[in-house]
mmCIF file of C-alpha atoms (C1' of nucleotides) in Angstrom:
data_model
loop_
_atom_site.group_PDB
_atom_site.id
_atom_site.type_symbol
_atom_site.label_atom_id
_atom_site.label_comp_id
_atom_site.label_asym_id
_atom_site.label_seq_id
_atom_site.Cartn_x
_atom_site.Cartn_y
_atom_site.Cartn_z
ATOM 1 C CA MET V 120 119.445 105.289 72.334
ATOM 2 C CA PRO V 121 118.174 108.402 71.958
ATOM 3 C CA GLU V 122 114.739 109.055 73.287
ATOM 4 C CA LEU V 123 113.332 112.418 73.875
ATOM 5 C CA PRO V 124 115.112 113.412 77.345
ATOM 6 C CA GLU V 125 118.355 112.493 75.384
ATOM 7 C CA VAL V 126 117.659 114.306 72.272
ATOM 8 C CA GLU V 127 116.619 117.278 74.356
ATOM 9 C CA THR V 128 119.941 117.094 76.189
ATOM 10 C CA ILE V 129 122.035 117.009 72.813
ATOM 11 C CA VAL V 130 119.579 119.853 71.540
ATOM 12 C CA ARG V 131 120.733 122.243 74.613
ATOM 13 C CA GLY V 132 123.671 121.705 74.065
ATOM 14 C CA LEU V 133 124.217 122.871 70.448
ATOM 15 C CA ARG V 134 122.202 125.797 71.226
ATOM 16 C CA ARG V 135 124.783 127.119 72.924
ATOM 17 C CA LEU V 136 127.456 126.123 70.216
ATOM 18 C CA LEU V 137 125.822 126.740 67.048
ATOM 19 C CA PRO V 138 123.334 129.367 66.249
ATOM 20 C CA GLY V 139 125.072 132.103 64.364
ATOM 21 C CA ARG V 140 127.842 129.932 62.558
ATOM 22 C CA ARG V 141 127.701 129.264 58.719
ATOM 23 C CA ILE V 142 128.186 126.298 57.445
ATOM 24 C CA LEU V 143 131.183 126.021 54.287
ATOM 25 C CA ASP V 144 131.001 122.693 53.356
ATOM 26 C CA VAL V 145 129.694 119.079 53.838
ATOM 27 C CA ARG V 146 131.194 116.390 53.507
ATOM 28 C CA LEU V 147 129.435 112.946 53.027
ATOM 29 C CA GLY V 148 130.264 109.145 53.973
ATOM 30 C CA LYS V 149 127.684 106.834 53.591
ATOM 31 C CA THR V 150 124.700 108.150 52.470
ATOM 32 C CA ASP V 151 121.797 105.335 52.702
ATOM 33 C CA PHE V 152 120.056 107.102 55.716
ATOM 34 C CA ILE V 153 120.007 110.254 54.208
ATOM 35 C CA ASP V 154 116.399 111.020 51.912
ATOM 36 C CA ASP V 155 118.309 113.123 49.397
ATOM 37 C CA PRO V 156 122.175 113.317 49.920
ATOM 38 C CA VAL V 157 122.892 115.149 47.058
ATOM 39 C CA GLN V 158 119.824 118.179 48.301
ATOM 40 C CA LEU V 159 122.016 118.184 51.500
ATOM 41 C CA GLY V 160 125.311 118.337 49.787
ATOM 42 C CA GLU V 161 124.654 121.446 47.217
ATOM 43 C CA SER V 162 121.830 123.157 49.163
ATOM 44 C CA LEU V 163 123.077 124.060 52.785
ATOM 45 C CA PRO V 164 127.109 125.312 52.269
ATOM 46 C CA GLY V 165 127.173 128.749 52.810
ATOM 47 C CA ARG V 166 123.920 129.142 55.272
ATOM 48 C CA ARG V 167 123.677 130.499 58.774
ATOM 49 C CA ILE V 168 122.317 128.136 61.416
ATOM 50 C CA GLU V 169 120.074 130.579 63.319
ATOM 51 C CA SER V 170 117.994 128.484 65.914
ATOM 52 C CA ILE V 171 117.772 124.582 66.545
ATOM 53 C CA SER V 172 114.873 122.925 68.257
ATOM 54 C CA ARG V 173 113.278 119.516 68.700
ATOM 55 C CA TYR V 174 110.477 117.963 67.704
ATOM 56 C CA GLY V 175 109.801 114.587 69.649
ATOM 57 C CA LYS V 176 112.955 112.820 68.853
ATOM 58 C CA PHE V 177 114.121 114.853 65.519
ATOM 59 C CA ILE V 178 116.469 117.779 65.585
ATOM 60 C CA ALA V 179 115.825 120.551 63.529
ATOM 61 C CA PHE V 180 118.405 122.886 62.403
ATOM 62 C CA HIS V 181 116.836 126.239 60.824
ATOM 63 C CA LEU V 182 118.843 127.514 58.061
ATOM 64 C CA ALA V 183 118.515 131.325 57.292
ATOM 65 C CA CYS V 184 118.748 131.781 53.038
ATOM 66 C CA CYS V 185 122.309 132.927 51.965
ATOM 67 C CA ALA V 186 121.421 135.247 48.999
ATOM 68 C CA SER V 187 122.089 138.540 48.679
ATOM 69 C CA ASN V 188 118.988 140.484 48.158
ATOM 70 C CA ALA V 189 120.006 140.905 44.705
ATOM 71 C CA SER V 190 120.232 137.521 43.748
ATOM 72 C CA ALA V 191 117.470 136.225 45.465
ATOM 73 C CA ALA V 192 115.485 139.156 43.313
ATOM 74 C CA VAL V 193 116.693 137.563 40.106
ATOM 75 C CA ALA V 194 116.229 133.865 41.262
ATOM 76 C CA GLU V 195 112.685 134.826 41.813
ATOM 77 C CA VAL V 196 111.764 136.623 38.983
ATOM 78 C CA ALA V 197 113.186 133.719 37.292
ATOM 79 C CA GLY V 198 110.640 131.672 39.197
ATOM 80 C CA ASP V 199 112.780 128.718 39.471
ATOM 81 C CA ALA V 200 110.782 127.064 42.100
ATOM 82 C CA ALA V 201 111.916 123.465 41.343
ATOM 83 C CA SER V 202 115.664 124.366 42.628
ATOM 84 C CA ASP V 203 114.165 126.657 45.555
ATOM 85 C CA CYS V 204 116.498 124.691 48.132
ATOM 86 C CA ALA V 205 119.859 124.431 46.157
ATOM 87 C CA SER V 206 119.186 128.750 45.239
ATOM 88 C CA LYS V 207 119.169 129.244 48.678
ATOM 89 C CA THR V 208 116.985 131.856 48.522
ATOM 90 C CA SER V 209 114.845 131.125 51.294
ATOM 91 C CA ARG V 210 115.253 129.382 54.758
ATOM 92 C CA VAL V 211 115.489 125.243 55.099
ATOM 93 C CA HIS V 212 115.335 122.833 57.938
ATOM 94 C CA LEU V 213 117.842 120.234 58.493
ATOM 95 C CA LEU V 214 116.290 117.293 60.122
ATOM 96 C CA VAL V 215 118.185 114.700 62.338
ATOM 97 C CA HIS V 216 116.856 111.577 63.656
ATOM 98 C CA LEU V 217 119.812 109.648 65.648
ATOM 99 C CA GLY V 218 117.805 106.756 65.563
ATOM 100 C CA MET V 219 119.416 104.068 67.494
ATOM 101 C CA THR V 220 123.383 105.046 67.765
ATOM 102 C CA GLY V 221 123.327 108.545 66.038
ATOM 103 C CA GLN V 222 125.324 111.309 67.687
ATOM 104 C CA LEU V 223 125.873 114.620 66.903
ATOM 105 C CA MET V 224 129.156 116.278 68.146
ATOM 106 C CA VAL V 225 130.555 119.756 67.488
ATOM 107 C CA ARG V 226 135.017 119.152 67.677
ATOM 108 C CA GLY V 227 137.844 121.054 66.301
ATOM 109 C CA ALA V 228 138.199 120.510 62.826
ATOM 110 C CA ALA V 229 142.106 119.411 63.545
ATOM 111 C CA GLU V 230 140.694 116.006 66.160
ATOM 112 C CA SER V 231 140.810 113.408 64.285
ATOM 113 C CA ALA V 232 137.191 112.198 63.458
ATOM 114 C CA PRO V 233 136.061 108.943 65.273
ATOM 115 C CA PRO V 234 134.962 105.745 62.600
ATOM 116 C CA HIS V 235 131.482 105.949 61.405
ATOM 117 C CA THR V 236 131.338 109.331 61.001
ATOM 118 C CA HIS V 237 129.369 109.807 57.789
ATOM 119 C CA VAL V 238 128.044 113.839 57.515
ATOM 120 C CA THR V 239 130.675 116.562 58.462
ATOM 121 C CA PHE V 240 129.501 120.442 58.450
ATOM 122 C CA VAL V 241 132.389 122.446 58.137
ATOM 123 C CA LEU V 242 131.735 125.882 60.049
ATOM 124 C CA ASP V 243 132.992 129.464 59.757
ATOM 125 C CA ASP V 244 134.939 129.230 63.050
ATOM 126 C CA GLY V 245 137.119 126.253 62.522
ATOM 127 C CA ARG V 246 135.095 123.501 64.102
ATOM 128 C CA GLU V 247 133.023 120.807 62.575
ATOM 129 C CA LEU V 248 129.659 119.451 63.155
ATOM 130 C CA ARG V 249 129.986 115.823 63.086
ATOM 131 C CA TYR V 250 126.991 113.000 63.003
ATOM 132 C CA THR V 251 128.557 109.357 63.633
ATOM 133 C CA ASP V 252 126.712 106.475 63.558
ATOM 134 C CA VAL V 253 127.559 103.076 64.032
ATOM 135 C CA ARG V 254 124.146 101.411 62.791
ATOM 136 C CA ARG V 255 122.855 104.405 60.494
ATOM 137 C CA PHE V 256 119.331 103.452 61.480
ATOM 138 C CA GLY V 257 119.007 107.182 61.771
ATOM 139 C CA ARG V 258 117.525 109.204 59.130
ATOM 140 C CA MET V 259 118.585 112.716 58.201
ATOM 141 C CA LEU V 260 116.677 115.090 55.391
ATOM 142 C CA ILE V 261 116.142 118.355 54.279
ATOM 143 C CA VAL V 262 112.403 120.227 54.734
ATOM 144 C CA ARG V 263 111.764 123.373 52.980
ATOM 145 C CA ASP V 264 110.282 126.287 54.764
ATOM 146 C CA SER V 265 106.769 125.696 53.304
ATOM 147 C CA GLU V 266 106.496 122.378 54.507
ATOM 148 C CA ILE V 267 108.155 122.436 58.051
ATOM 149 C CA ASP V 268 105.008 123.325 59.584
ATOM 150 C CA ALA V 269 103.465 120.150 57.964
ATOM 151 C CA PHE V 270 105.855 117.872 58.700
ATOM 152 C CA ARG V 271 106.278 118.689 62.804
ATOM 153 C CA ASP V 272 102.054 118.327 62.267
ATOM 154 C CA ARG V 273 102.362 114.379 60.946
ATOM 155 C CA LEU V 274 103.807 113.966 64.437
ATOM 156 C CA GLY V 275 102.599 113.345 67.219
ATOM 157 C CA VAL V 276 102.210 115.715 70.636
ATOM 158 C CA GLU V 277 104.984 116.467 72.625
ATOM 159 C CA PRO V 278 103.802 114.942 75.595
ATOM 160 C CA LEU V 279 105.343 117.690 77.901
ATOM 161 C CA GLU V 280 103.084 119.637 76.503
ATOM 162 C CA ILE V 281 99.696 117.224 76.000
ATOM 163 C CA THR V 282 96.915 118.743 78.223
ATOM 164 C CA GLU V 283 94.744 115.979 80.330
ATOM 165 C CA VAL V 284 91.921 115.795 77.806
ATOM 166 C CA GLU V 285 93.962 115.526 74.676
ATOM 167 C CA PHE V 286 95.633 112.572 76.532
ATOM 168 C CA ALA V 287 92.468 110.794 77.458
ATOM 169 C CA ARG V 288 91.388 111.011 73.737
ATOM 170 C CA ARG V 289 94.817 110.074 72.421
ATOM 171 C CA ILE V 290 95.172 106.980 74.405
ATOM 172 C CA GLY V 291 91.995 106.583 76.093
ATOM 173 C CA GLY V 292 90.283 106.557 72.930
ATOM 174 C CA ARG V 293 92.425 103.754 71.267
ATOM 175 C CA HIS V 294 92.185 99.644 71.386
ATOM 176 C CA ALA V 295 95.641 99.451 70.934
ATOM 177 C CA ARG V 296 98.400 97.791 73.782
ATOM 178 C CA ILE V 297 98.968 100.953 75.929
ATOM 179 C CA LYS V 298 102.601 99.929 75.255
ATOM 180 C CA ALA V 299 101.917 99.786 71.266
ATOM 181 C CA LEU V 300 100.573 103.658 71.752
ATOM 182 C CA LEU V 301 103.284 104.728 74.102
ATOM 183 C CA LEU V 302 105.636 103.842 71.479
ATOM 184 C CA ASP V 303 103.749 104.663 68.814
ATOM 185 C CA GLN V 304 105.312 108.651 67.329
ATOM 186 C CA HIS V 305 102.110 109.624 65.905
ATOM 187 C CA VAL V 306 100.456 109.577 68.816
ATOM 188 C CA LEU V 307 102.808 110.887 70.914
ATOM 189 C CA ARG V 308 106.428 111.860 69.981
ATOM 190 C CA GLY V 309 109.210 111.101 70.934
ATOM 191 C CA MET V 310 108.971 108.238 73.974
ATOM 192 C CA GLY V 311 110.742 105.401 73.365
ATOM 193 C CA ASN V 312 111.344 101.869 75.069
ATOM 194 C CA ILE V 313 112.747 103.173 78.534
ATOM 195 C CA TYR V 314 110.766 105.952 78.844
ATOM 196 C CA VAL V 315 107.654 103.861 78.145
ATOM 197 C CA ASP V 316 108.445 100.609 80.483
ATOM 198 C CA GLU V 317 109.740 103.474 83.301
ATOM 199 C CA SER V 318 106.635 105.573 83.025
ATOM 200 C CA LEU V 319 104.181 102.438 83.148
ATOM 201 C CA TRP V 320 106.077 101.091 86.551
ATOM 202 C CA ARG V 321 105.541 104.615 87.736
ATOM 203 C CA ALA V 322 101.574 104.375 86.992
ATOM 204 C CA ARG V 323 100.835 100.627 88.107
ATOM 205 C CA ILE V 324 100.107 99.983 84.557
ATOM 206 C CA HIS V 325 100.927 96.361 82.646
ATOM 207 C CA PRO V 326 102.607 97.335 79.419
ATOM 208 C CA ALA V 327 99.596 94.827 77.629
ATOM 209 C CA ARG V 328 96.775 96.890 78.915
ATOM 210 C CA CYS V 329 94.685 98.351 76.199
ATOM 211 C CA GLY V 330 93.746 102.304 76.087
ATOM 212 C CA ASP V 331 90.519 101.630 76.151
ATOM 213 C CA ALA V 332 90.497 99.583 79.085
ATOM 214 C CA LEU V 333 92.704 102.156 81.190
ATOM 215 C CA SER V 334 90.053 104.327 84.040
ATOM 216 C CA ARG V 335 90.172 108.160 83.826
ATOM 217 C CA GLU V 336 92.234 107.686 87.139
ATOM 218 C CA GLN V 337 94.699 105.543 85.015
ATOM 219 C CA LEU V 338 94.567 107.732 82.352
ATOM 220 C CA GLY V 339 95.357 110.858 84.700
ATOM 221 C CA ALA V 340 98.109 108.944 86.417
ATOM 222 C CA LEU V 341 99.550 107.691 83.577
ATOM 223 C CA ARG V 342 99.977 111.428 82.235
ATOM 224 C CA ARG V 343 101.350 112.835 85.332
ATOM 225 C CA ALA V 344 104.013 109.361 85.119
ATOM 226 C CA VAL V 345 105.405 110.290 81.762
ATOM 227 C CA ARG V 346 105.793 114.142 82.602
ATOM 228 C CA HIS V 347 107.700 113.353 85.908
ATOM 229 C CA VAL V 348 109.625 110.352 84.407
ATOM 230 C CA LEU V 349 110.840 112.428 81.240
ATOM 231 C CA GLU V 350 111.533 115.850 83.444
ATOM 232 C CA THR V 351 113.717 113.889 85.980
ATOM 233 C CA ALA V 352 115.447 112.496 82.964
ATOM 234 C CA ILE V 353 116.266 115.865 81.325
ATOM 235 C CA ARG V 354 117.294 117.338 84.524
ATOM 236 C CA LEU V 355 119.825 114.118 84.667
ATOM 237 C CA ARG V 356 120.791 114.692 81.115
ATOM 238 C CA GLY V 357 119.150 111.392 79.550
ATOM 239 C CA SER V 358 120.217 107.324 80.306
ATOM 240 C CA SER V 359 123.648 106.469 79.025
ATOM 241 C CA ILE V 360 123.184 103.061 77.759
ATOM 242 C CA SER V 361 125.614 101.792 75.532
ATOM 243 C CA ASP V 362 126.917 104.761 73.428
ATOM 244 C CA TYR V 363 124.778 107.660 74.022
ATOM 245 C CA VAL V 364 126.647 111.011 74.876
ATOM 246 C CA ASP V 365 125.315 114.359 74.259
ATOM 247 C CA ALA V 366 126.974 116.882 72.054
ATOM 248 C CA GLU V 367 129.925 117.795 74.776
ATOM 249 C CA GLY V 368 130.439 114.195 74.752
ATOM 250 C CA PHE V 369 129.453 113.533 78.408
ATOM 251 C CA PRO V 370 126.893 110.684 79.401
ATOM 252 C CA GLY V 371 123.785 111.135 81.560
ATOM 253 C CA ARG V 372 123.192 109.700 84.749
ATOM 254 C CA PHE V 373 119.184 108.515 84.501
ATOM 255 C CA GLN V 374 120.074 104.903 83.910
ATOM 256 C CA LEU V 375 121.028 104.879 87.624
ATOM 257 C CA ARG V 376 117.323 105.727 88.390
ATOM 258 C CA HIS V 377 116.022 102.811 86.237
ATOM 259 C CA ARG V 378 112.920 100.916 88.236
ATOM 260 C CA VAL V 379 112.638 98.378 85.345
ATOM 261 C CA TYR V 380 113.992 98.931 82.078
ATOM 262 C CA GLN V 381 116.924 96.147 81.789
ATOM 263 C CA ARG V 382 116.774 94.754 85.504
ATOM 264 C CA GLU V 383 114.547 91.936 84.593
ATOM 265 C CA GLY V 384 115.148 89.646 87.509
ATOM 266 C CA LYS V 385 116.032 92.042 90.409
ATOM 267 C CA PRO V 386 113.974 93.427 93.056
ATOM 268 C CA CYS V 387 110.895 96.186 92.676
ATOM 269 C CA ALA V 388 111.685 99.211 93.913
ATOM 270 C CA ARG V 389 108.241 99.254 95.420
ATOM 271 C CA CYS V 390 107.561 95.724 96.483
ATOM 272 C CA GLY V 391 110.356 93.859 96.277
ATOM 273 C CA ALA V 392 108.964 91.251 93.089
ATOM 274 C CA LYS V 393 111.138 90.298 90.736
ATOM 275 C CA ILE V 394 111.053 92.114 87.716
ATOM 276 C CA ARG V 395 109.537 90.294 84.481
ATOM 277 C CA ARG V 396 110.424 91.028 81.055
ATOM 278 C CA ILE V 397 107.920 89.823 77.817
ATOM 279 C CA ILE V 398 107.695 90.855 74.279
ATOM 280 C CA VAL V 399 104.801 93.312 74.008
ATOM 281 C CA ALA V 400 104.348 94.722 70.714
ATOM 282 C CA GLY V 401 107.294 93.383 69.735
ATOM 283 C CA ARG V 402 109.431 94.900 72.251
ATOM 284 C CA SER V 403 110.770 93.735 75.174
ATOM 285 C CA SER V 404 108.655 95.471 77.908
ATOM 286 C CA HIS V 405 110.338 95.465 81.668
ATOM 287 C CA PHE V 406 107.261 95.382 84.657
ATOM 288 C CA CYS V 407 106.724 94.296 88.005
ATOM 289 C CA PRO V 408 104.362 91.643 88.341
ATOM 290 C CA GLN V 409 102.812 92.357 91.206
ATOM 291 C CA CYS V 410 102.570 96.550 90.950
ATOM 292 C CA GLN V 411 101.869 96.275 87.836
ATOM 293 C CA PRO V 412 98.952 93.789 87.345
ATOM 294 C CA THR V 413 98.621 91.418 84.429
ATOM 295 C CA PRO V 414 95.260 92.189 82.327
ATOM 296 C CA ARG V 415 92.417 90.350 82.836
ATOM 297 C CA ALA V 416 91.317 88.868 78.881
ATOM 298 C CA PRO V 417 94.961 86.593 78.240
ATOM 299 C CA LYS V 418 95.449 86.377 74.560
ATOM 300 C CA ARG V 419 94.487 82.624 74.425
ATOM 301 C CA GLY V 420 90.555 83.049 75.298
ATOM 302 C CA ARG V 421 89.633 85.455 73.508
ATOM 303 C CA LYS V 422 86.330 83.717 72.702
ATOM 304 C CA ASN V 423 83.546 85.097 74.910
ATOM 305 C CA ALA V 424 85.906 87.404 77.131
ATOM 306 C CA ARG V 425 84.879 90.558 75.195
ATOM 307 C CA ALA V 426 81.481 91.356 76.897
ATOM 308 C CA LYS V 427 83.365 92.315 80.541
ATOM 309 C CA LYS V 428 85.259 95.205 79.162
ATOM 310 C CA GLN V 429 82.897 98.040 78.563
ATOM 311 C CA LYS V 430 82.619 98.968 82.141
ATOM 312 C CA ARG V 431 85.266 101.378 83.497
ATOM 313 C "C1'" DA N 176 92.018 99.464 63.077
ATOM 314 C "C1'" DG N 177 95.796 96.869 65.068
ATOM 315 C "C1'" DC N 178 98.474 92.747 65.174
ATOM 316 C "C1'" DT N 179 102.775 90.012 63.420
ATOM 317 C "C1'" DC N 180 106.846 89.955 60.757
ATOM 318 C "C1'" DT N 181 110.210 91.298 58.193
ATOM 319 C "C1'" DT N 182 113.774 94.849 56.625
ATOM 320 C "C1'" DC N 183 118.182 97.905 57.974
ATOM 321 C "C1'" DC N 184 122.714 97.831 60.428
ATOM 322 C "C1'" DT N 185 126.475 96.560 63.623
ATOM 323 C "C1'" DG N 186 128.718 95.077 67.556
ATOM 324 C "C1'" DA N 187 128.493 92.806 72.044
ATOM 325 C "C1'" DA N 188 127.812 88.890 74.152
ATOM 326 C "C1'" DA N 189 126.571 83.667 74.299
ATOM 327 C "C1'" DG N 190 127.039 79.747 72.388
ATOM 328 C "C1'" DC N 191 129.589 75.613 70.692
ATOM 329 C "C1'" DT O 113 141.482 80.646 71.634
ATOM 330 C "C1'" DG O 114 138.819 81.082 67.725
ATOM 331 C "C1'" DC O 115 134.701 81.162 65.414
ATOM 332 C "C1'" DT O 116 129.369 81.025 64.383
ATOM 333 C "C1'" DT O 117 124.916 82.587 65.978
ATOM 334 C "C1'" DT O 118 122.277 85.491 68.355
ATOM 335 C "C1'" DC O 119 120.310 89.864 69.993
ATOM 336 C "C1'" DA O 120 119.153 94.845 70.859
ATOM 337 C "C1'" DG O 121 116.135 98.588 68.797
ATOM 338 C "C1'" DG O 122 113.324 103.095 65.775
ATOM 339 C "C1'" DA O 123 110.562 103.234 62.171
ATOM 340 C "C1'" DA O 124 108.542 101.605 57.679
ATOM 341 C "C1'" DG O 125 105.879 98.600 55.017
ATOM 342 C "C1'" DA O 126 103.866 94.045 53.946
ATOM 343 C "C1'" DG O 127 100.429 90.859 54.804
ATOM 344 C "C1'" DC O 128 96.473 88.991 57.807
#
DNA sequence: AGCTCTTCCTGAAAGC
DNA sequence: TGCTTTCAGGAAGAGC
């Protein structure tokens, strides 16, 4: 399941392979994960890939306009704003979210495409950029140049860039479980189940703790843990659990460093206690019952257990 | 505001 | 052996 480190690894791979290439054609298979398949098919051919970036778990392909100056001028005089994308007189951005099982790979056109290949971008150098997604939990959409900043800003803050003050405000100021907050892409963008569990273990915080119940020290430790876990995972090119491979088809190695994720019943690397798995915020959550103590007020008896939580 | 449940989808694994 | 059921999970939406 691609999260921030996997997506970052894929983006770095794609950056070596794609900028400067022109998209000649788009071939579509199943399209129920594409916001507007017709627009996707019509507005991309002819465009050149300028650059590639990452917004949380989204991969953003920045595509140049492809009209000549003359025809661009004609289109502008015609005031054809509605078909702005299709007329190709301005940049657009192709955004790809890999969901659970999405893969983007650059392959020679002669190589046969794997099953569940739903979008093929034919490139001008005899290769193809292929999107494969078994479960189709991914998403693909075109965003106009005038709307890309707003799209990005609707997402949360990059966890590798967030300041201590901003982290305390976004996490410490919320009365929701820390697990839910870290998974919420409008709070921080890019964290998923693996890296949330690993970060909480490292910071010794139970996943069911509330954001506003954390001390300043704990918030600081959590921010550092998130950074450390993500940076280490990027260095090891992500975690390969089931079918993740990067843009060149290679698996990552961070799964070898997992301390809690999918290690239920195995000993904690710090204290030896057995790792447990519970459901928090609807997600399976792995933690060490000894290093990450259960929050004080259990869900059951919330009658008069609230008065205490003001202190910190 | 935040929680839980449901939906989408498929293949792997468990259960019978 | 072979069929059926369960489960996993990112994100959005409904309902409480």
